[in-house]
Short mmCIF file of N, CA, C and O in Angstrom, two decimals:
data_model
loop_
_atom_site.label_atom_id
_atom_site.label_comp_id
_atom_site.label_asym_id
_atom_site.label_seq_id
_atom_site.Cartn_x
_atom_site.Cartn_y
_atom_site.Cartn_z
N GLN A 6 0.84 -1.19 0.00
CA GLN A 6 0.00 0.00 0.00
C GLN A 6 0.88 1.24 0.00
O GLN A 6 1.88 1.30 0.71
N VAL A 7 0.51 2.21 -0.80
CA VAL A 7 1.26 3.46 -0.90
C VAL A 7 0.35 4.60 -0.45
O VAL A 7 -0.77 4.74 -0.94
N GLN A 8 0.82 5.38 0.49
CA GLN A 8 0.09 6.57 0.93
C GLN A 8 0.68 7.81 0.27
O GLN A 8 1.90 7.94 0.13
N LEU A 9 -0.20 8.71 -0.14
CA LEU A 9 0.20 9.94 -0.80
C LEU A 9 -0.34 11.14 -0.02
O LEU A 9 -1.53 11.17 0.30
N VAL A 10 0.52 12.10 0.26
CA VAL A 10 0.12 13.30 0.98
C VAL A 10 0.39 14.51 0.11
O VAL A 10 1.55 14.79 -0.24
N GLU A 11 -0.66 15.21 -0.26
CA GLU A 11 -0.56 16.36 -1.16
C GLU A 11 -0.52 17.67 -0.37
O GLU A 11 -1.06 17.76 0.74
N SER A 12 0.07 18.68 -0.99
CA SER A 12 0.03 20.03 -0.44
C SER A 12 0.10 21.01 -1.59
O SER A 12 0.53 20.67 -2.70
N GLY A 13 -0.28 22.23 -1.31
CA GLY A 13 -0.32 23.26 -2.34
C GLY A 13 -1.74 23.48 -2.81
O GLY A 13 -2.69 23.05 -2.17
N GLY A 14 -1.89 24.13 -3.93
CA GLY A 14 -3.22 24.45 -4.42
C GLY A 14 -3.70 25.75 -3.83
O GLY A 14 -3.02 26.40 -3.05
N GLY A 15 -4.93 26.13 -4.21
CA GLY A 15 -5.51 27.35 -3.69
C GLY A 15 -6.13 28.18 -4.79
O GLY A 15 -6.43 27.68 -5.88
N LEU A 16 -6.30 29.47 -4.49
CA LEU A 16 -6.93 30.40 -5.41
C LEU A 16 -5.88 31.36 -5.96
O LEU A 16 -5.08 31.92 -5.20
N VAL A 17 -5.91 31.56 -7.27
CA VAL A 17 -4.95 32.45 -7.91
C VAL A 17 -5.62 33.12 -9.10
O VAL A 17 -6.56 32.57 -9.69
N GLN A 18 -5.14 34.29 -9.44
CA GLN A 18 -5.67 34.98 -10.61
C GLN A 18 -5.05 34.44 -11.88
O GLN A 18 -3.94 33.87 -11.86
N ALA A 19 -5.77 34.60 -12.98
CA ALA A 19 -5.25 34.16 -14.27
C ALA A 19 -3.88 34.79 -14.52
O ALA A 19 -3.68 35.98 -14.25
N GLY A 20 -2.97 33.95 -15.03
CA GLY A 20 -1.61 34.41 -15.27
C GLY A 20 -0.68 34.15 -14.10
O GLY A 20 0.55 34.30 -14.24
N GLY A 21 -1.25 33.76 -13.00
CA GLY A 21 -0.45 33.50 -11.81
C GLY A 21 0.16 32.11 -11.78
O GLY A 21 0.05 31.35 -12.76
N SER A 22 0.77 31.78 -10.65
CA SER A 22 1.49 30.51 -10.51
C SER A 22 1.12 29.83 -9.20
O SER A 22 0.78 30.49 -8.22
N LEU A 23 1.21 28.52 -9.22
CA LEU A 23 1.03 27.70 -8.02
C LEU A 23 1.96 26.51 -8.10
O LEU A 23 2.35 26.09 -9.20
N ARG A 24 2.26 25.95 -6.95
CA ARG A 24 3.09 24.76 -6.88
C ARG A 24 2.40 23.70 -6.04
O ARG A 24 2.00 23.97 -4.91
N LEU A 25 2.30 22.51 -6.60
CA LEU A 25 1.74 21.38 -5.88
C LEU A 25 2.86 20.41 -5.51
O LEU A 25 3.82 20.25 -6.27
N SER A 26 2.71 19.79 -4.34
CA SER A 26 3.67 18.78 -3.90
C SER A 26 2.92 17.53 -3.47
O SER A 26 1.79 17.61 -2.99
N CYS A 27 3.57 16.40 -3.64
CA CYS A 27 2.97 15.13 -3.23
C CYS A 27 4.09 14.22 -2.74
O CYS A 27 5.00 13.90 -3.49
N ALA A 28 3.98 13.81 -1.48
CA ALA A 28 4.97 12.93 -0.88
C ALA A 28 4.39 11.53 -0.76
O ALA A 28 3.26 11.35 -0.31
N ALA A 29 5.17 10.54 -1.18
CA ALA A 29 4.74 9.15 -1.14
C ALA A 29 5.46 8.40 -0.01
O ALA A 29 6.57 8.76 0.35
N SER A 30 4.78 7.38 0.51
CA SER A 30 5.42 6.52 1.49
C SER A 30 6.50 5.71 0.80
O SER A 30 6.68 5.79 -0.40
N THR A 31 7.23 4.91 1.55
CA THR A 31 8.42 4.24 1.05
C THR A 31 8.17 3.52 -0.27
O THR A 31 7.16 2.85 -0.43
N ILE A 32 9.09 3.69 -1.19
CA ILE A 32 8.96 3.11 -2.52
C ILE A 32 10.18 2.26 -2.81
O ILE A 32 11.31 2.69 -2.59
N PHE A 33 9.97 1.04 -3.29
CA PHE A 33 11.09 0.15 -3.52
C PHE A 33 11.33 -0.16 -4.99
O PHE A 33 12.43 -0.52 -5.36
N ARG A 34 10.32 0.03 -5.83
CA ARG A 34 10.45 -0.42 -7.21
C ARG A 34 10.23 0.74 -8.18
O ARG A 34 9.78 1.81 -7.80
N ALA A 35 10.58 0.49 -9.45
CA ALA A 35 10.39 1.50 -10.49
C ALA A 35 8.92 1.94 -10.51
O ALA A 35 8.00 1.12 -10.40
N ASN A 36 8.72 3.22 -10.66
CA ASN A 36 7.37 3.73 -10.55
C ASN A 36 7.20 5.02 -11.37
O ASN A 36 8.18 5.61 -11.83
N THR A 37 5.97 5.43 -11.50
CA THR A 37 5.66 6.72 -12.10
C THR A 37 4.76 7.47 -11.14
O THR A 37 3.87 6.89 -10.52
N MET A 38 5.03 8.74 -10.98
CA MET A 38 4.20 9.61 -10.16
C MET A 38 3.72 10.75 -11.04
O MET A 38 4.41 11.17 -11.97
N GLY A 39 2.55 11.24 -10.73
CA GLY A 39 2.04 12.31 -11.57
C GLY A 39 0.83 12.98 -10.97
O GLY A 39 0.46 12.74 -9.82
N TRP A 40 0.24 13.86 -11.77
CA TRP A 40 -0.93 14.62 -11.38
C TRP A 40 -2.03 14.46 -12.43
O TRP A 40 -1.76 14.55 -13.63
N TYR A 41 -3.21 14.22 -11.94
CA TYR A 41 -4.41 14.24 -12.75
C TYR A 41 -5.30 15.36 -12.22
O TYR A 41 -5.12 15.82 -11.11
N ARG A 42 -6.27 15.76 -13.02
CA ARG A 42 -7.22 16.77 -12.55
C ARG A 42 -8.62 16.42 -13.03
O ARG A 42 -8.80 15.75 -14.04
N GLN A 43 -9.58 16.89 -12.25
CA GLN A 43 -10.97 16.66 -12.60
C GLN A 43 -11.76 17.93 -12.33
O GLN A 43 -11.85 18.39 -11.18
N ALA A 44 -12.32 18.48 -13.40
CA ALA A 44 -13.18 19.65 -13.29
C ALA A 44 -14.62 19.19 -13.15
O ALA A 44 -14.96 18.06 -13.55
N PRO A 45 -15.50 20.02 -12.60
CA PRO A 45 -16.90 19.64 -12.44
C PRO A 45 -17.54 19.20 -13.75
O PRO A 45 -17.41 19.89 -14.77
N GLY A 46 -18.16 18.04 -13.73
CA GLY A 46 -18.84 17.53 -14.91
C GLY A 46 -17.93 16.93 -15.96
O GLY A 46 -18.40 16.56 -17.05
N LYS A 47 -16.63 16.83 -15.66
CA LYS A 47 -15.69 16.28 -16.63
C LYS A 47 -14.98 15.07 -16.07
O LYS A 47 -14.96 14.84 -14.86
N GLN A 48 -14.40 14.29 -16.96
CA GLN A 48 -13.64 13.12 -16.54
C GLN A 48 -12.27 13.52 -16.01
O GLN A 48 -11.74 14.57 -16.39
N ARG A 49 -11.74 12.68 -15.16
CA ARG A 49 -10.39 12.91 -14.67
C ARG A 49 -9.42 12.74 -15.83
O ARG A 49 -9.52 11.80 -16.61
N GLU A 50 -8.45 13.64 -15.93
CA GLU A 50 -7.50 13.60 -17.03
C GLU A 50 -6.07 13.76 -16.53
O GLU A 50 -5.82 14.40 -15.52
N LEU A 51 -5.16 13.17 -17.28
CA LEU A 51 -3.75 13.30 -16.95
C LEU A 51 -3.29 14.73 -17.20
O LEU A 51 -3.59 15.32 -18.24
N VAL A 52 -2.54 15.26 -16.24
CA VAL A 52 -1.90 16.56 -16.42
C VAL A 52 -0.43 16.36 -16.76
O VAL A 52 0.06 16.86 -17.77
N ALA A 53 0.27 15.62 -15.92
CA ALA A 53 1.69 15.36 -16.15
C ALA A 53 2.12 14.19 -15.28
O ALA A 53 1.54 13.95 -14.23
N ALA A 54 3.14 13.47 -15.76
CA ALA A 54 3.66 12.34 -15.00
C ALA A 54 5.15 12.24 -15.22
O ALA A 54 5.68 12.73 -16.23
N ILE A 55 5.83 11.60 -14.27
CA ILE A 55 7.27 11.44 -14.35
C ILE A 55 7.66 10.13 -13.70
O ILE A 55 7.17 9.78 -12.63
N THR A 56 8.53 9.37 -14.37
CA THR A 56 9.01 8.12 -13.79
C THR A 56 10.17 8.41 -12.84
O THR A 56 10.74 9.51 -12.85
N ASN A 57 10.54 7.42 -12.07
CA ASN A 57 11.67 7.62 -11.17
C ASN A 57 12.97 7.76 -11.96
O ASN A 57 13.97 8.23 -11.42
N GLY A 58 12.95 7.39 -13.25
CA GLY A 58 14.11 7.60 -14.10
C GLY A 58 14.13 8.97 -14.76
O GLY A 58 15.10 9.33 -15.44
N GLY A 59 13.05 9.73 -14.57
CA GLY A 59 13.02 11.10 -15.08
C GLY A 59 12.27 11.31 -16.39
O GLY A 59 12.20 12.43 -16.90
N THR A 60 11.69 10.26 -16.94
CA THR A 60 10.91 10.42 -18.16
C THR A 60 9.59 11.11 -17.85
O THR A 60 8.88 10.71 -16.93
N THR A 61 9.27 12.15 -18.62
CA THR A 61 8.07 12.94 -18.35
C THR A 61 7.04 12.81 -19.47
O THR A 61 7.37 12.48 -20.61
N ASN A 62 5.82 13.12 -19.11
CA ASN A 62 4.71 13.10 -20.06
C ASN A 62 3.75 14.21 -19.65
O ASN A 62 3.40 14.32 -18.47
N TYR A 63 3.33 15.03 -20.61
CA TYR A 63 2.45 16.16 -20.32
C TYR A 63 1.22 16.13 -21.21
O TYR A 63 1.28 15.73 -22.38
N ALA A 64 0.12 16.61 -20.68
CA ALA A 64 -1.04 16.87 -21.51
C ALA A 64 -0.71 18.05 -22.43
O ALA A 64 0.00 18.98 -22.03
N ASP A 65 -1.24 18.02 -23.64
CA ASP A 65 -0.97 19.09 -24.59
C ASP A 65 -1.40 20.45 -24.03
O ASP A 65 -0.75 21.47 -24.30
N SER A 66 -2.46 20.46 -23.26
CA SER A 66 -3.01 21.72 -22.76
C SER A 66 -2.11 22.42 -21.75
O SER A 66 -2.31 23.61 -21.48
N VAL A 67 -1.14 21.73 -21.19
CA VAL A 67 -0.29 22.34 -20.17
C VAL A 67 1.17 22.44 -20.61
O VAL A 67 2.00 23.01 -19.87
N LYS A 68 1.50 21.90 -21.76
CA LYS A 68 2.89 21.95 -22.23
C LYS A 68 3.35 23.40 -22.34
O LYS A 68 2.64 24.26 -22.86
N GLY A 69 4.55 23.66 -21.83
CA GLY A 69 5.11 25.00 -21.87
C GLY A 69 4.69 25.86 -20.69
O GLY A 69 5.25 26.94 -20.48
N ARG A 70 3.70 25.40 -19.92
CA ARG A 70 3.23 26.19 -18.76
C ARG A 70 3.49 25.46 -17.45
O ARG A 70 3.78 26.09 -16.44
N PHE A 71 3.35 24.15 -17.46
CA PHE A 71 3.53 23.35 -16.25
C PHE A 71 4.83 22.55 -16.35
O PHE A 71 5.22 22.11 -17.43
N THR A 72 5.46 22.35 -15.20
CA THR A 72 6.68 21.54 -15.14
C THR A 72 6.55 20.56 -13.99
O THR A 72 6.29 20.96 -12.85
N ILE A 73 6.76 19.30 -14.30
CA ILE A 73 6.75 18.26 -13.26
C ILE A 73 8.18 17.87 -12.95
O ILE A 73 9.02 17.79 -13.85
N SER A 74 8.44 17.65 -11.69
CA SER A 74 9.77 17.22 -11.26
C SER A 74 9.61 16.33 -10.03
O SER A 74 8.53 16.26 -9.45
N ARG A 75 10.69 15.66 -9.66
CA ARG A 75 10.60 14.81 -8.47
C ARG A 75 11.95 14.73 -7.78
O ARG A 75 13.00 14.91 -8.42
N ASP A 76 11.87 14.50 -6.49
CA ASP A 76 13.04 14.28 -5.66
C ASP A 76 12.94 12.84 -5.16
O ASP A 76 12.16 12.56 -4.25
N ASN A 77 13.70 11.94 -5.76
CA ASN A 77 13.58 10.53 -5.41
C ASN A 77 14.02 10.27 -3.97
O ASN A 77 13.50 9.35 -3.33
N ALA A 78 14.95 11.06 -3.48
CA ALA A 78 15.41 10.86 -2.10
C ALA A 78 14.29 11.16 -1.10
O ALA A 78 14.26 10.60 0.00
N LYS A 79 13.37 12.04 -1.49
CA LYS A 79 12.26 12.40 -0.62
C LYS A 79 10.95 11.76 -1.05
O LYS A 79 9.91 12.02 -0.45
N ASN A 80 11.01 10.94 -2.11
CA ASN A 80 9.78 10.32 -2.65
C ASN A 80 8.70 11.36 -2.88
O ASN A 80 7.52 11.14 -2.56
N THR A 81 9.08 12.48 -3.43
CA THR A 81 8.17 13.61 -3.60
C THR A 81 8.16 14.07 -5.05
O THR A 81 9.21 14.16 -5.68
N VAL A 82 6.96 14.36 -5.54
CA VAL A 82 6.80 14.90 -6.88
C VAL A 82 6.22 16.31 -6.76
O VAL A 82 5.43 16.60 -5.86
N TYR A 83 6.64 17.18 -7.67
CA TYR A 83 6.21 18.57 -7.66
C TYR A 83 5.58 18.91 -9.01
O TYR A 83 6.00 18.39 -10.05
N LEU A 84 4.63 19.80 -8.98
CA LEU A 84 4.06 20.34 -10.20
C LEU A 84 4.08 21.86 -10.10
O LEU A 84 3.35 22.45 -9.31
N GLU A 85 4.93 22.47 -10.90
CA GLU A 85 5.02 23.92 -10.99
C GLU A 85 4.07 24.37 -12.09
O GLU A 85 4.24 23.97 -13.25
N MET A 86 3.10 25.18 -11.73
CA MET A 86 2.09 25.62 -12.69
C MET A 86 2.21 27.12 -12.89
O MET A 86 2.02 27.90 -11.93
N ASN A 87 2.53 27.53 -14.09
CA ASN A 87 2.68 28.94 -14.45
C ASN A 87 1.65 29.33 -15.51
O ASN A 87 1.07 28.46 -16.17
N SER A 88 1.48 30.62 -15.67
CA SER A 88 0.53 31.16 -16.67
C SER A 88 -0.82 30.45 -16.56
O SER A 88 -1.40 30.00 -17.56
N LEU A 89 -1.30 30.35 -15.36
CA LEU A 89 -2.55 29.62 -15.12
C LEU A 89 -3.73 30.31 -15.81
O LEU A 89 -3.78 31.54 -15.91
N LYS A 90 -4.65 29.46 -16.26
CA LYS A 90 -5.84 29.93 -16.96
C LYS A 90 -7.09 29.46 -16.19
O LYS A 90 -7.02 28.46 -15.45
N PRO A 91 -8.20 30.14 -16.36
CA PRO A 91 -9.42 29.69 -15.68
C PRO A 91 -9.77 28.24 -15.99
O PRO A 91 -10.30 27.54 -15.12
N GLU A 92 -9.44 27.78 -17.19
CA GLU A 92 -9.75 26.39 -17.55
C GLU A 92 -8.85 25.38 -16.84
O GLU A 92 -9.07 24.18 -16.95
N ASP A 93 -7.87 25.85 -16.10
CA ASP A 93 -7.06 24.95 -15.27
C ASP A 93 -7.74 24.66 -13.94
O ASP A 93 -7.25 23.83 -13.16
N THR A 94 -8.83 25.34 -13.66
CA THR A 94 -9.56 25.14 -12.42
C THR A 94 -10.07 23.70 -12.33
O THR A 94 -10.74 23.21 -13.24
N ALA A 95 -9.71 23.03 -11.25
CA ALA A 95 -10.09 21.63 -11.06
C ALA A 95 -9.57 21.15 -9.71
O ALA A 95 -8.81 21.85 -9.04
N VAL A 96 -10.00 19.95 -9.35
CA VAL A 96 -9.35 19.26 -8.23
C VAL A 96 -8.19 18.46 -8.81
O VAL A 96 -8.38 17.69 -9.77
N TYR A 97 -7.04 18.65 -8.25
CA TYR A 97 -5.84 17.98 -8.74
C TYR A 97 -5.51 16.81 -7.81
O TYR A 97 -5.44 16.97 -6.59
N TYR A 98 -5.28 15.66 -8.41
CA TYR A 98 -5.01 14.44 -7.66
C TYR A 98 -3.61 13.92 -7.96
O TYR A 98 -3.23 13.78 -9.12
N CYS A 99 -2.88 13.62 -6.92
CA CYS A 99 -1.58 12.96 -7.07
C CYS A 99 -1.82 11.48 -7.38
O CYS A 99 -2.73 10.86 -6.82
N ASN A 100 -1.00 10.96 -8.24
CA ASN A 100 -1.13 9.56 -8.66
C ASN A 100 0.21 8.85 -8.55
O ASN A 100 1.25 9.43 -8.84
N PHE A 101 0.15 7.58 -8.14
CA PHE A 101 1.35 6.77 -8.07
C PHE A 101 1.03 5.39 -8.65
O PHE A 101 -0.05 4.83 -8.40
N ARG A 102 1.95 4.85 -9.41
CA ARG A 102 1.78 3.50 -9.96
C ARG A 102 3.15 2.86 -10.15
O ARG A 102 4.06 3.49 -10.70
N PHE A 103 3.28 1.63 -9.68
CA PHE A 103 4.49 0.87 -10.00
C PHE A 103 4.46 0.55 -11.50
O PHE A 103 3.41 0.22 -12.05
N LEU A 104 5.60 0.60 -12.14
CA LEU A 104 5.65 0.39 -13.58
C LEU A 104 5.27 -1.03 -13.97
O LEU A 104 4.88 -1.28 -15.11
N THR A 105 5.37 -1.98 -13.04
CA THR A 105 5.04 -3.37 -13.32
C THR A 105 3.63 -3.74 -12.88
O THR A 105 3.27 -4.92 -12.85
N SER A 106 2.84 -2.75 -12.54
CA SER A 106 1.49 -3.01 -12.04
C SER A 106 0.50 -2.04 -12.66
O SER A 106 0.86 -0.95 -13.08
N SER A 107 -0.75 -2.45 -12.69
CA SER A 107 -1.81 -1.58 -13.19
C SER A 107 -2.56 -0.90 -12.04
O SER A 107 -3.48 -0.13 -12.27
N THR A 108 -2.15 -1.15 -10.81
CA THR A 108 -2.82 -0.57 -9.65
C THR A 108 -2.42 0.89 -9.48
O THR A 108 -1.23 1.21 -9.44
N ASN A 109 -3.40 1.77 -9.39
CA ASN A 109 -3.16 3.18 -9.17
C ASN A 109 -3.46 3.55 -7.72
O ASN A 109 -4.44 3.09 -7.15
N TYR A 110 -2.61 4.38 -7.17
CA TYR A 110 -2.84 4.94 -5.85
C TYR A 110 -3.09 6.44 -6.03
O TYR A 110 -2.44 7.09 -6.87
N TRP A 111 -4.01 6.97 -5.21
CA TRP A 111 -4.43 8.35 -5.38
C TRP A 111 -4.30 9.13 -4.08
O TRP A 111 -4.54 8.59 -2.99
N GLY A 112 -3.96 10.42 -4.22
CA GLY A 112 -4.02 11.32 -3.09
C GLY A 112 -5.45 11.77 -2.86
O GLY A 112 -6.37 11.40 -3.60
N GLN A 113 -5.64 12.59 -1.83
CA GLN A 113 -6.98 13.02 -1.46
C GLN A 113 -7.53 14.11 -2.36
O GLN A 113 -8.74 14.38 -2.37
N GLY A 114 -6.66 14.74 -3.13
CA GLY A 114 -7.09 15.81 -4.03
C GLY A 114 -6.90 17.18 -3.40
O GLY A 114 -7.10 17.35 -2.20
N THR A 115 -6.52 18.14 -4.22
CA THR A 115 -6.37 19.51 -3.76
C THR A 115 -6.99 20.45 -4.80
O THR A 115 -6.79 20.26 -6.00
N GLN A 116 -7.74 21.41 -4.34
CA GLN A 116 -8.46 22.31 -5.23
C GLN A 116 -7.54 23.41 -5.77
O GLN A 116 -6.81 24.05 -5.00
N VAL A 117 -7.59 23.59 -7.07
CA VAL A 117 -6.92 24.72 -7.72
C VAL A 117 -8.00 25.53 -8.43
O VAL A 117 -8.75 25.00 -9.26
N THR A 118 -8.09 26.80 -8.07
CA THR A 118 -9.08 27.68 -8.67
C THR A 118 -8.38 28.88 -9.27
O THR A 118 -7.62 29.57 -8.58
N VAL A 119 -8.63 29.12 -10.55
CA VAL A 119 -8.02 30.24 -11.26
C VAL A 119 -9.13 31.21 -11.65
O VAL A 119 -10.03 30.85 -12.42
N SER A 120 -9.06 32.40 -11.12
CA SER A 120 -10.09 33.41 -11.40
C SER A 120 -9.68 34.26 -12.60
O SER A 120 -8.50 34.52 -12.83
N SER A 121 -10.68 34.70 -13.35
CA SER A 121 -10.40 35.50 -14.55
C SER A 121 -10.34 36.98 -14.22
O SER A 121 -10.67 37.42 -13.14
#
């Protein structure tokens, strides 16, 4: 079982920045950590993900604005969000998955609200 503890999020004006953090409990195997988001009435979607080897993947809608990074020594993943837009408003969920498994672990979610 993997526990995820998220921090960050909040309310920001369009064009502003926020940083999300997610710390995972002890990890022994190759894995990917990332962020998904879910806006009201919409499906949860991938925002960005990064493997413990550093390979990244971004949604087209956030490329050039968001940066995902991780500190393997701290089992922590970060999402730096710049040039935020109202359409980025959603609950953001931290995600963890071992690369050899289909089981997903989720954080509790953190609200990001971007006002116009």
